[in-house]
XYZ file of C-alpha atoms in Angstrom:
494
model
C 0.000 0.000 0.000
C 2.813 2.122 0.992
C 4.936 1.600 -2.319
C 1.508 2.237 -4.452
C 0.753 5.565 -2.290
C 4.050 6.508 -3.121
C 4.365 5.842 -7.031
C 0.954 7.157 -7.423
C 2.451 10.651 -5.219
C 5.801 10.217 -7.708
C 3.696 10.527 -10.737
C 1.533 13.218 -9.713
C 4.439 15.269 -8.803
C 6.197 14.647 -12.484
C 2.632 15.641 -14.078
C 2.975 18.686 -12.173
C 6.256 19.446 -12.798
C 5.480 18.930 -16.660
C 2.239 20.777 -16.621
C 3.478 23.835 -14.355
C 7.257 24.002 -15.030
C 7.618 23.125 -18.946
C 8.897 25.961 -21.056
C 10.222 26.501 -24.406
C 12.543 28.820 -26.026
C 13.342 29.467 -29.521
C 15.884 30.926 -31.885
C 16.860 31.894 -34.827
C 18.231 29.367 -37.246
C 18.689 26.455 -34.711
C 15.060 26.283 -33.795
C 13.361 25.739 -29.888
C 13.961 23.957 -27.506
C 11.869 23.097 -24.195
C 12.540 21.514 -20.678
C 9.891 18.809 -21.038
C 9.419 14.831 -21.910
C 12.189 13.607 -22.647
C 13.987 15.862 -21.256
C 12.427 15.635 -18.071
C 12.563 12.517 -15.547
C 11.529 12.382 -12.503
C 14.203 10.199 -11.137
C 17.154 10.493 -13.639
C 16.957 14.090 -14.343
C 14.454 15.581 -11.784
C 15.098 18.992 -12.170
C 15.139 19.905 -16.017
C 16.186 23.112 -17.127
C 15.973 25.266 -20.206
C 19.018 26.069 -21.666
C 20.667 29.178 -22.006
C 20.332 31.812 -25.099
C 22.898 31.302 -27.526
C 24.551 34.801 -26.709
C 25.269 33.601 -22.922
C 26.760 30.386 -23.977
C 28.731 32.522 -26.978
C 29.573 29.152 -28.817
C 33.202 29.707 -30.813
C 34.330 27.504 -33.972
C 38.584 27.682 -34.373
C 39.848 26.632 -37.569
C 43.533 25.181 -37.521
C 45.126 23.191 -40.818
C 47.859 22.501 -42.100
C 48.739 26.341 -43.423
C 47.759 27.901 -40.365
C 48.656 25.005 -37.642
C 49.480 26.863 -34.459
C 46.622 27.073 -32.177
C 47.384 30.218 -31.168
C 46.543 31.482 -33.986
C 43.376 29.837 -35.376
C 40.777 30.976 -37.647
C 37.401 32.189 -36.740
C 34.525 30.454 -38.501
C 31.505 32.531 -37.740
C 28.023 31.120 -38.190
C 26.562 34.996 -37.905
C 28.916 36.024 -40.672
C 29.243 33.042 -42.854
C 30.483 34.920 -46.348
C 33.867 35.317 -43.873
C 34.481 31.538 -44.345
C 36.834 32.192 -47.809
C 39.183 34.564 -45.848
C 40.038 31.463 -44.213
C 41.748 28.301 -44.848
C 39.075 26.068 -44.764
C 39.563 23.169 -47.742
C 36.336 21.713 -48.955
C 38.505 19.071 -50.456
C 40.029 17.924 -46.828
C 38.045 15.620 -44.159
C 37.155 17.891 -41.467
C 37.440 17.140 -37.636
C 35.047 18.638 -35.101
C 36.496 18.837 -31.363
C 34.281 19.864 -27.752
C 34.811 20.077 -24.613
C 32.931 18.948 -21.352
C 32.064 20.243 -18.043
C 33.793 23.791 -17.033
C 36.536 23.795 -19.462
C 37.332 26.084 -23.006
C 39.051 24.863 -26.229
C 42.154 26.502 -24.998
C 42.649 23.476 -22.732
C 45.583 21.659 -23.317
C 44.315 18.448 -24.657
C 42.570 20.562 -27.250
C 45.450 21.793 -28.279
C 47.322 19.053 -28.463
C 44.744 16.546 -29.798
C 44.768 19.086 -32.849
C 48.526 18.991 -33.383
C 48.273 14.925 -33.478
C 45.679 15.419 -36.057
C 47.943 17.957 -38.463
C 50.608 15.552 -38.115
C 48.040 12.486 -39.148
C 46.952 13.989 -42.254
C 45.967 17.111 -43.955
C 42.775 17.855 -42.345
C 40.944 20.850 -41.044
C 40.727 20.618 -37.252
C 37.639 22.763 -35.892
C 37.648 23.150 -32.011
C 34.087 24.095 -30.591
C 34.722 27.046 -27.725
C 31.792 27.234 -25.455
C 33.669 28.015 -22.317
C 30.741 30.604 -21.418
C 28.044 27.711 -21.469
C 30.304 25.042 -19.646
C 30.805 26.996 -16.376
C 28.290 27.745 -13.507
C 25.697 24.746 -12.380
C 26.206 21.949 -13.778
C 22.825 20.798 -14.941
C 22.282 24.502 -16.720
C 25.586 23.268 -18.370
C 23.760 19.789 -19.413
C 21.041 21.226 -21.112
C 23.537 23.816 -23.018
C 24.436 21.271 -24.898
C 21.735 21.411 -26.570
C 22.459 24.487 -27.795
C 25.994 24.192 -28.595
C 25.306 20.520 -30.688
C 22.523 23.019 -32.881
C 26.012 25.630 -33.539
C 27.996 22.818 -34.128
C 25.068 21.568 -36.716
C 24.189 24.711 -38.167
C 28.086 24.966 -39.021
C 27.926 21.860 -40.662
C 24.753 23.416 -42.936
C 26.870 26.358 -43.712
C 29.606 24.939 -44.759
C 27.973 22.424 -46.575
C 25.882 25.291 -48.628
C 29.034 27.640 -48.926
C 31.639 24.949 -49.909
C 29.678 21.636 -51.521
C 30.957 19.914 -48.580
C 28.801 16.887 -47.319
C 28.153 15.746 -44.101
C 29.994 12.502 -44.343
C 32.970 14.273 -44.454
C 32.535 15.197 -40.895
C 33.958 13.447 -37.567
C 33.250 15.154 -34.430
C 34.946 14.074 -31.304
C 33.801 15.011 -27.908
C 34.957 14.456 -24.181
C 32.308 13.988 -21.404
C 29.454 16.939 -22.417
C 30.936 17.461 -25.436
C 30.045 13.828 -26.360
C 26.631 14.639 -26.045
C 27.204 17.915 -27.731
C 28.655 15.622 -30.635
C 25.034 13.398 -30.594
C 23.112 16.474 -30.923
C 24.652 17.948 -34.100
C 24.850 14.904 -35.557
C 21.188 13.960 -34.810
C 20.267 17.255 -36.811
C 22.576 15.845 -39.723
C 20.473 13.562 -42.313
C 20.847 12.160 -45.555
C 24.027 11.620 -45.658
C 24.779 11.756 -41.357
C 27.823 12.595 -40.245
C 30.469 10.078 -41.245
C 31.770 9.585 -37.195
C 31.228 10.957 -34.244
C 33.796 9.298 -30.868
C 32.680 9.972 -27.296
C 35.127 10.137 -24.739
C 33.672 9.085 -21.507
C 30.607 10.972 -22.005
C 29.078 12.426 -19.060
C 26.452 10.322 -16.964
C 24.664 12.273 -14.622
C 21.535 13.653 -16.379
C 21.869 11.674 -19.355
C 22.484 7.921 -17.826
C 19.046 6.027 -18.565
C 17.714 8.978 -20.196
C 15.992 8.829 -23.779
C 18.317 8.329 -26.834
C 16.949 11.570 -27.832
C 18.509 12.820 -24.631
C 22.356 11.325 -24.973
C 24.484 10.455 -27.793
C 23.391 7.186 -29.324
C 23.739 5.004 -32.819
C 21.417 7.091 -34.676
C 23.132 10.250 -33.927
C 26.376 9.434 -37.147
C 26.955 6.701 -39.321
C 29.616 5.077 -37.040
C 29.557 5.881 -33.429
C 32.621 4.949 -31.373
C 32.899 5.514 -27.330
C 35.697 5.290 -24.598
C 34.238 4.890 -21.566
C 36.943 4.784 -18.177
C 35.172 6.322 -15.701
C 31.720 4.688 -15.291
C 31.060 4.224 -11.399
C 27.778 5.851 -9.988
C 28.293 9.716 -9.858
C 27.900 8.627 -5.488
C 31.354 6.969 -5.649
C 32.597 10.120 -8.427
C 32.182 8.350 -11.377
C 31.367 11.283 -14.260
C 30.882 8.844 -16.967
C 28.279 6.884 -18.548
C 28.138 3.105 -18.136
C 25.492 2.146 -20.309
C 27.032 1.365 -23.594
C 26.006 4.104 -26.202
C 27.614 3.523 -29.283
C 28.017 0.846 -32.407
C 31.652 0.212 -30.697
C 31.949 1.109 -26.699
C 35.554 0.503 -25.356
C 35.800 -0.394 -21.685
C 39.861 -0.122 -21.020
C 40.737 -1.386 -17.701
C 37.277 -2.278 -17.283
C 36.349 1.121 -17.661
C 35.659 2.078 -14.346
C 39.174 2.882 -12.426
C 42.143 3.697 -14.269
C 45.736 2.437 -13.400
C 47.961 5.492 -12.444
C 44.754 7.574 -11.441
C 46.265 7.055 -8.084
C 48.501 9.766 -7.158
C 48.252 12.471 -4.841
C 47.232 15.773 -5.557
C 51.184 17.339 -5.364
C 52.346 14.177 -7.948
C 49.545 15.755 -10.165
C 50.624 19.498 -10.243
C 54.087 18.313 -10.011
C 53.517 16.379 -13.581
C 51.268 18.390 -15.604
C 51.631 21.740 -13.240
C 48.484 23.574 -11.435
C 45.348 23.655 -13.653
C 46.003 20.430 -15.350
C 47.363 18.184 -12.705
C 44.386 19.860 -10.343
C 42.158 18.277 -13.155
C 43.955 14.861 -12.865
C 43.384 14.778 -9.593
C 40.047 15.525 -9.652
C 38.918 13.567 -12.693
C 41.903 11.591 -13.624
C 39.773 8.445 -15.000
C 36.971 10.631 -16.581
C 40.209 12.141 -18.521
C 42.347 9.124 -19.142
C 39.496 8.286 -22.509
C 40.993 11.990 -23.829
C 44.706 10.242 -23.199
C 43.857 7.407 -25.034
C 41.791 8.438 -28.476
C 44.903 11.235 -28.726
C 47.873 8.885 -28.068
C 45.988 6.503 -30.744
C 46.247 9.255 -33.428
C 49.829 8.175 -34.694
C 50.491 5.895 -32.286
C 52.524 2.372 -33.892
C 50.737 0.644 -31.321
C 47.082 -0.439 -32.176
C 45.181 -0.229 -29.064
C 44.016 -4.061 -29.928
C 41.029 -4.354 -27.836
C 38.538 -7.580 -28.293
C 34.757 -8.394 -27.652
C 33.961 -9.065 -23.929
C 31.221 -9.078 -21.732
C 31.116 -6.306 -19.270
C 32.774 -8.481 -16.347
C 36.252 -7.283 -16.430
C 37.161 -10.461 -14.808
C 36.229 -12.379 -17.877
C 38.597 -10.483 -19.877
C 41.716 -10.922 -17.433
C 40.902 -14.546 -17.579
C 41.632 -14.789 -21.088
C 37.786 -15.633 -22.035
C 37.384 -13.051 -24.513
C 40.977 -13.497 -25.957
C 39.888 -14.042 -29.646
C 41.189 -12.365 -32.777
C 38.119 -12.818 -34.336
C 36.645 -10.814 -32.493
C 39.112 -7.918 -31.880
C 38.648 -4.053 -32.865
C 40.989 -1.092 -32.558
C 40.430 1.645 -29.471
C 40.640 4.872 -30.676
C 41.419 7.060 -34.037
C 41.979 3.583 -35.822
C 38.584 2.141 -34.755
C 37.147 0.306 -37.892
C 34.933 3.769 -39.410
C 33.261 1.606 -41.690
C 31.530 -0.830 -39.205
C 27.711 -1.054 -40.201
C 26.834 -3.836 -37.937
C 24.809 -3.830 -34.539
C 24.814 -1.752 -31.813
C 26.468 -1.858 -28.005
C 29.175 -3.920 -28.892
C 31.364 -4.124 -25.894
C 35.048 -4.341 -26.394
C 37.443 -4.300 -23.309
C 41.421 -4.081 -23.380
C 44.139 -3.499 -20.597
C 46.804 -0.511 -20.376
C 49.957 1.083 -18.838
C 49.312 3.132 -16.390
C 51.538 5.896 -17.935
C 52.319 6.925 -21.569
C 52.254 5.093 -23.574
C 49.272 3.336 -22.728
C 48.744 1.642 -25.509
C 50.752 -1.623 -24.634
C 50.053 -4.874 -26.478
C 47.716 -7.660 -24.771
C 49.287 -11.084 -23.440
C 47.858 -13.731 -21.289
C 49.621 -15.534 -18.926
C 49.047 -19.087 -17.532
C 50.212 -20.196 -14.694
C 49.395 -23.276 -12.088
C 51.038 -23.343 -9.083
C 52.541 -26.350 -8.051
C 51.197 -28.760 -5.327
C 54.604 -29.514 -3.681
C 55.562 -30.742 -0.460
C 57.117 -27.515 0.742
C 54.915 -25.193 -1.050
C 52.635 -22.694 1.043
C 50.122 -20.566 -0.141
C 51.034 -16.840 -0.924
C 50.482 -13.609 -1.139
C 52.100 -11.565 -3.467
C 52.977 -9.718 -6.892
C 54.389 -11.408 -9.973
C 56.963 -9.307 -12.328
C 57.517 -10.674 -15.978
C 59.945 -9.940 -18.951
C 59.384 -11.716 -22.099
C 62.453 -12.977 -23.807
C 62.122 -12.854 -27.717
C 64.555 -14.049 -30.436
C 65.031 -10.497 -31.985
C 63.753 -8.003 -28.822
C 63.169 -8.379 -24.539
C 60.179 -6.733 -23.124
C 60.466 -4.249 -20.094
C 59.707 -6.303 -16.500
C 56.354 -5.955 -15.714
C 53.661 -6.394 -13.158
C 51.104 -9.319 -13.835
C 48.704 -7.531 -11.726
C 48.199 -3.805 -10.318
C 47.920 -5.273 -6.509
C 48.886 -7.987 -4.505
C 47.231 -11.336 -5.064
C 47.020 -14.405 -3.178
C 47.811 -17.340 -4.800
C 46.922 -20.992 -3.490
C 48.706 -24.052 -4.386
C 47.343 -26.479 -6.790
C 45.682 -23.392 -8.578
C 45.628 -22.432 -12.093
C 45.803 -18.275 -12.722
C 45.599 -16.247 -15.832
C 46.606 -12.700 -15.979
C 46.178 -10.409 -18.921
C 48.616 -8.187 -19.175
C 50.300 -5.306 -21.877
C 53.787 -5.126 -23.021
C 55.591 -2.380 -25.075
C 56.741 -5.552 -27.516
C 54.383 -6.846 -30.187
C 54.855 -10.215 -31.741
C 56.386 -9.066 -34.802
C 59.196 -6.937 -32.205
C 60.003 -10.476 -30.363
C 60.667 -12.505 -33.870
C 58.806 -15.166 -31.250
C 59.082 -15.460 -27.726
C 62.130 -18.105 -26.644
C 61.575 -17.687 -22.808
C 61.190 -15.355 -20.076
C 62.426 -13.996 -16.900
C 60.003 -14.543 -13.434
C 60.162 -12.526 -10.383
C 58.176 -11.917 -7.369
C 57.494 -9.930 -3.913
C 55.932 -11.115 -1.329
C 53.196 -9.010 0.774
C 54.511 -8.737 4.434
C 51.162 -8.394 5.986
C 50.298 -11.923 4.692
C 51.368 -12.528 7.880
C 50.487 -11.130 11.417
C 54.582 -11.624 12.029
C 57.205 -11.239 9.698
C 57.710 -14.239 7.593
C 61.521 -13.922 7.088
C 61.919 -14.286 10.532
C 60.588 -17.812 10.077
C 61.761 -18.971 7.063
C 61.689 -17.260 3.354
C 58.613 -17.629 1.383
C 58.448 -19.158 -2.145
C 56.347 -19.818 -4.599
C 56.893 -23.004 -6.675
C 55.706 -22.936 -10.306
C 57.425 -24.608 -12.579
C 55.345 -23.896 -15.956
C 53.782 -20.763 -17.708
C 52.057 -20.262 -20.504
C 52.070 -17.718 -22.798
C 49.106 -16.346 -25.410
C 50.066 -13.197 -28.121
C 46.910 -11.198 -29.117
C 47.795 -13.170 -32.745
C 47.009 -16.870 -30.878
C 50.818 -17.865 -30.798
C 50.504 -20.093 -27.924
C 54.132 -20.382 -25.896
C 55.334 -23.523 -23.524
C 57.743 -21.969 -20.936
C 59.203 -24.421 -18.854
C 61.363 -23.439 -15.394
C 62.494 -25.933 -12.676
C 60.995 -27.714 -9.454
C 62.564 -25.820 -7.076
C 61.079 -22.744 -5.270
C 61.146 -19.099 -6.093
C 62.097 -16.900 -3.371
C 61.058 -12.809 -3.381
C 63.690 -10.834 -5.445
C 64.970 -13.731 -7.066
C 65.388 -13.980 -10.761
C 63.909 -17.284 -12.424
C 64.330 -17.914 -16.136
C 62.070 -20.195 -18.099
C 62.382 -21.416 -21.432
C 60.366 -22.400 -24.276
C 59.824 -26.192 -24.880
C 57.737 -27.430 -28.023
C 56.330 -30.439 -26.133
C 55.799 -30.606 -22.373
C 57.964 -29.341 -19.341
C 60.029 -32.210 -17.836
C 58.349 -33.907 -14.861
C 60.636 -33.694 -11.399
């Protein structure tokens, strides 16, 4: 009786707030906009508000290319004054790239910037950042429904441009981060026959647009290939700002999207690294900005951000259930633009935790052995792979301790700055370990020193190549270098 009394009270209140609160505004040239279903819900976005004019938010369009590729000094591209577009450099005949910003932040931000220089060294393109610093600061739900506003500039642009130059909208690929992803989906929702060719959402933002309407968020309809990066999808309770509903044709989950490895200095290693405003950022919001590391590292990156079709149990991917070639796709610039298949495809990959991140994906087998002396362990496993042609550098299997129990088999997915191709083959490897001193209430050395006997590992490339490493009976003590070598057939019994 309760719960009814209280659904029926939750629906009366949301006719109410429709009825009594709904307003719309309206513009020239982009058309009106109002604060009611969809954009209104009761429980996802309760308070809905009407964004603001276009003259508050003061949207800004800066042209860089190739002739004029310091971002200092851009080129305006006015959507009041369009006839100004042939004073500047703007090429009909290039692809065009379209970049926004989120929450509180201007296109002079430094990953702007910089994500524009990646692109002028990729290829001749012209590189449009979308300034709507005005519209981005203040609350941050007025902010949420400014994009609104800002994805009609971006699309009236886009109209412009197209009538001015002959340009089409396929040429387009806009790239947001966070509200700009959602800034992205509503331009390219207002783009039809032909859509725009690609839009890529970095982590785009959750609260107010999680669960909401696909008219509401970015979504498949919104370009003809819609890529995301999520990385920082926990509830906005525990400070996640991202979305964790999958959203595009191809959603990337990188470390399992929700915590980032490295996002775990303190605020001083922050403004020490990237200096006050940016490493204050970091600190703040270093996962929700690790998708903005990623997509601009893979620009001309070697590496190719290999990611492969998972479920959304990161677990499953460390396990090496998802480990199929098949079934692999490209994170980032180099995701496959001409995908026309379903939608919410979930891809997941693992990391560094500092550039690069892009490292490529191995799995590693290992049981450990049920021997007389053995003891189960806590502890963290270090590995270099040993190749015929190149040696990896050492590195962790896992981010944390783990306990491992004898008798029990343990896979670990893990990246490596060699590739395959870099090893000419893998002929053996190097094992190392440290133990965890609070495994124990005393300290173990006192007793005796801890090992951890294992005398095979196996070894998976992101190509299949399966590898047979084969070390000796004998335990492994903390510090201690072990080397293992390849076999073709089976390790030697004891």
């Amino acid at each position: 009786m309760e719960k009814t009394m209280a659904y029926t009270l939750l629906v009366l209140f949301s006719y109410l707030a429709l009825t009594c609160w709904a307003r719309e505004v309206c513009y020239e040239d982009i058309g009106c906009f109002d604060n009611g279903y969809p954009f209104y819900d009761p429980l996802n976005r309760p308070v809905s508000w009407l964004p603001e004019s276009r003259d508050d938010i003061g949207t800004t369009f800066q042209l860089n290319t190739r002739n004029v590729p310091s971002t200092s000094s851009w080129q305006e591209l006015s959507t009041y004054y369009p006839d100004n577009f042939y004073d500047t450099d703007f090429d009909p005949n290039r692809e065009t790239k379209v970049i926004t910003h989120g929450f509180t932040q201007s296109s002079s931000v430094s990953w702007m910037e910089e994500m524009v220089d990646e692109f002028l060294v990729q290829g001749d393109y012209n590189v449009i950042r979308v300034n709507w610093q005005r519209g981005a600061l203040g609350v941050y739900g007025v902010s949420a429904a400014n994009t609104r506003i800002v994805g009609a500039e971006v699309s009236l642009l886009i109209d412009l441009l197209r009538s001015h130059y002959g340009v089409e909208a396929s040429s387009f690929h806009i790239i947001g981060h966070s509200l700009g992803a959602h800034v992205a989906g509503y331009a390219g929702e207002r783009q039809n026959n032909p859509k725009v060719a690609r839009i890529t959402g970095l982590d785009p933002a959750g609260p107010y647009f999680e669960d909401m309407d696909t008219i509401v968020r970015l979504d498949t309809t919104d370009a003809d290939f819609v890529d995301v990066i999520h990385t920082d999808t926990d509830p906005i309770y525990k400070l996640g700002y991202g979305m964790y509903a999958p959203c595009g044709h191809m959603d990337f989950f990188p470390n399992g999207g929700r915590v980032q490895p490295g996002c775990d200095q303190s605020l001083f290693e922050y403004i020490g690294d990237d200096g006050l405003y940016d490493g204050t950022a970091q600190f703040v919001a270093c996962n929700h900005l690790r998708s903005i590391a990623f997509f601009k590292e893979s620009i001309n990156s070697d590496c190719p951000f290999l990611a492969f079709e998972c479920t959304r149990d990161h677990d499953d991917y460390n396990y090496g259930l998802c480990f199929n070639d098949d079934l692999s796709a490209r994170m980032g610039w180099q995701a496959p633009a001409d995908y026309r298949g379903g939608e919410g495809n979930v891809y997941q990959i693992n990391t560094n935790g500092d550039e690069p991140f892009c490292g490529h994906q191995y799995l590693f087998t290992l049981k450990m052995d049920e021997h007389r002396k053995a003891h189960d362990a806590k502890g963290q496993i270090f590995i270099t792979l040993i190749g015929y042609n190149a040696q990896s550098s050492k590195v962790a299997l896992t981010s944390e301790t783990v306990e491992y129990y004898t008798s029990i088999v343990y896979q670990h997915m893990v990246p490596y700055d060699v590739s395959p191709q870099d090893t000419g083959g893998l002929s053996g490897l190097y094992f190392e370990w440290d133990y965890d001193p609070d495994w124990w209430w005393w300290d173990w050395e006192v007793i005796e020193r801890p090992e951890l006997f294992v005398h095979q590992i196996q070894v998976t490339d992101s190509e299949g190549n399966v590898s047979l490493m084969c070390g000796d009976y004998n335990g492994i003590e903390p510090g201690v270098v072990q080397a293992f070598w390849r076999t073709s057939t089976v390790c030697p019994s004891e």
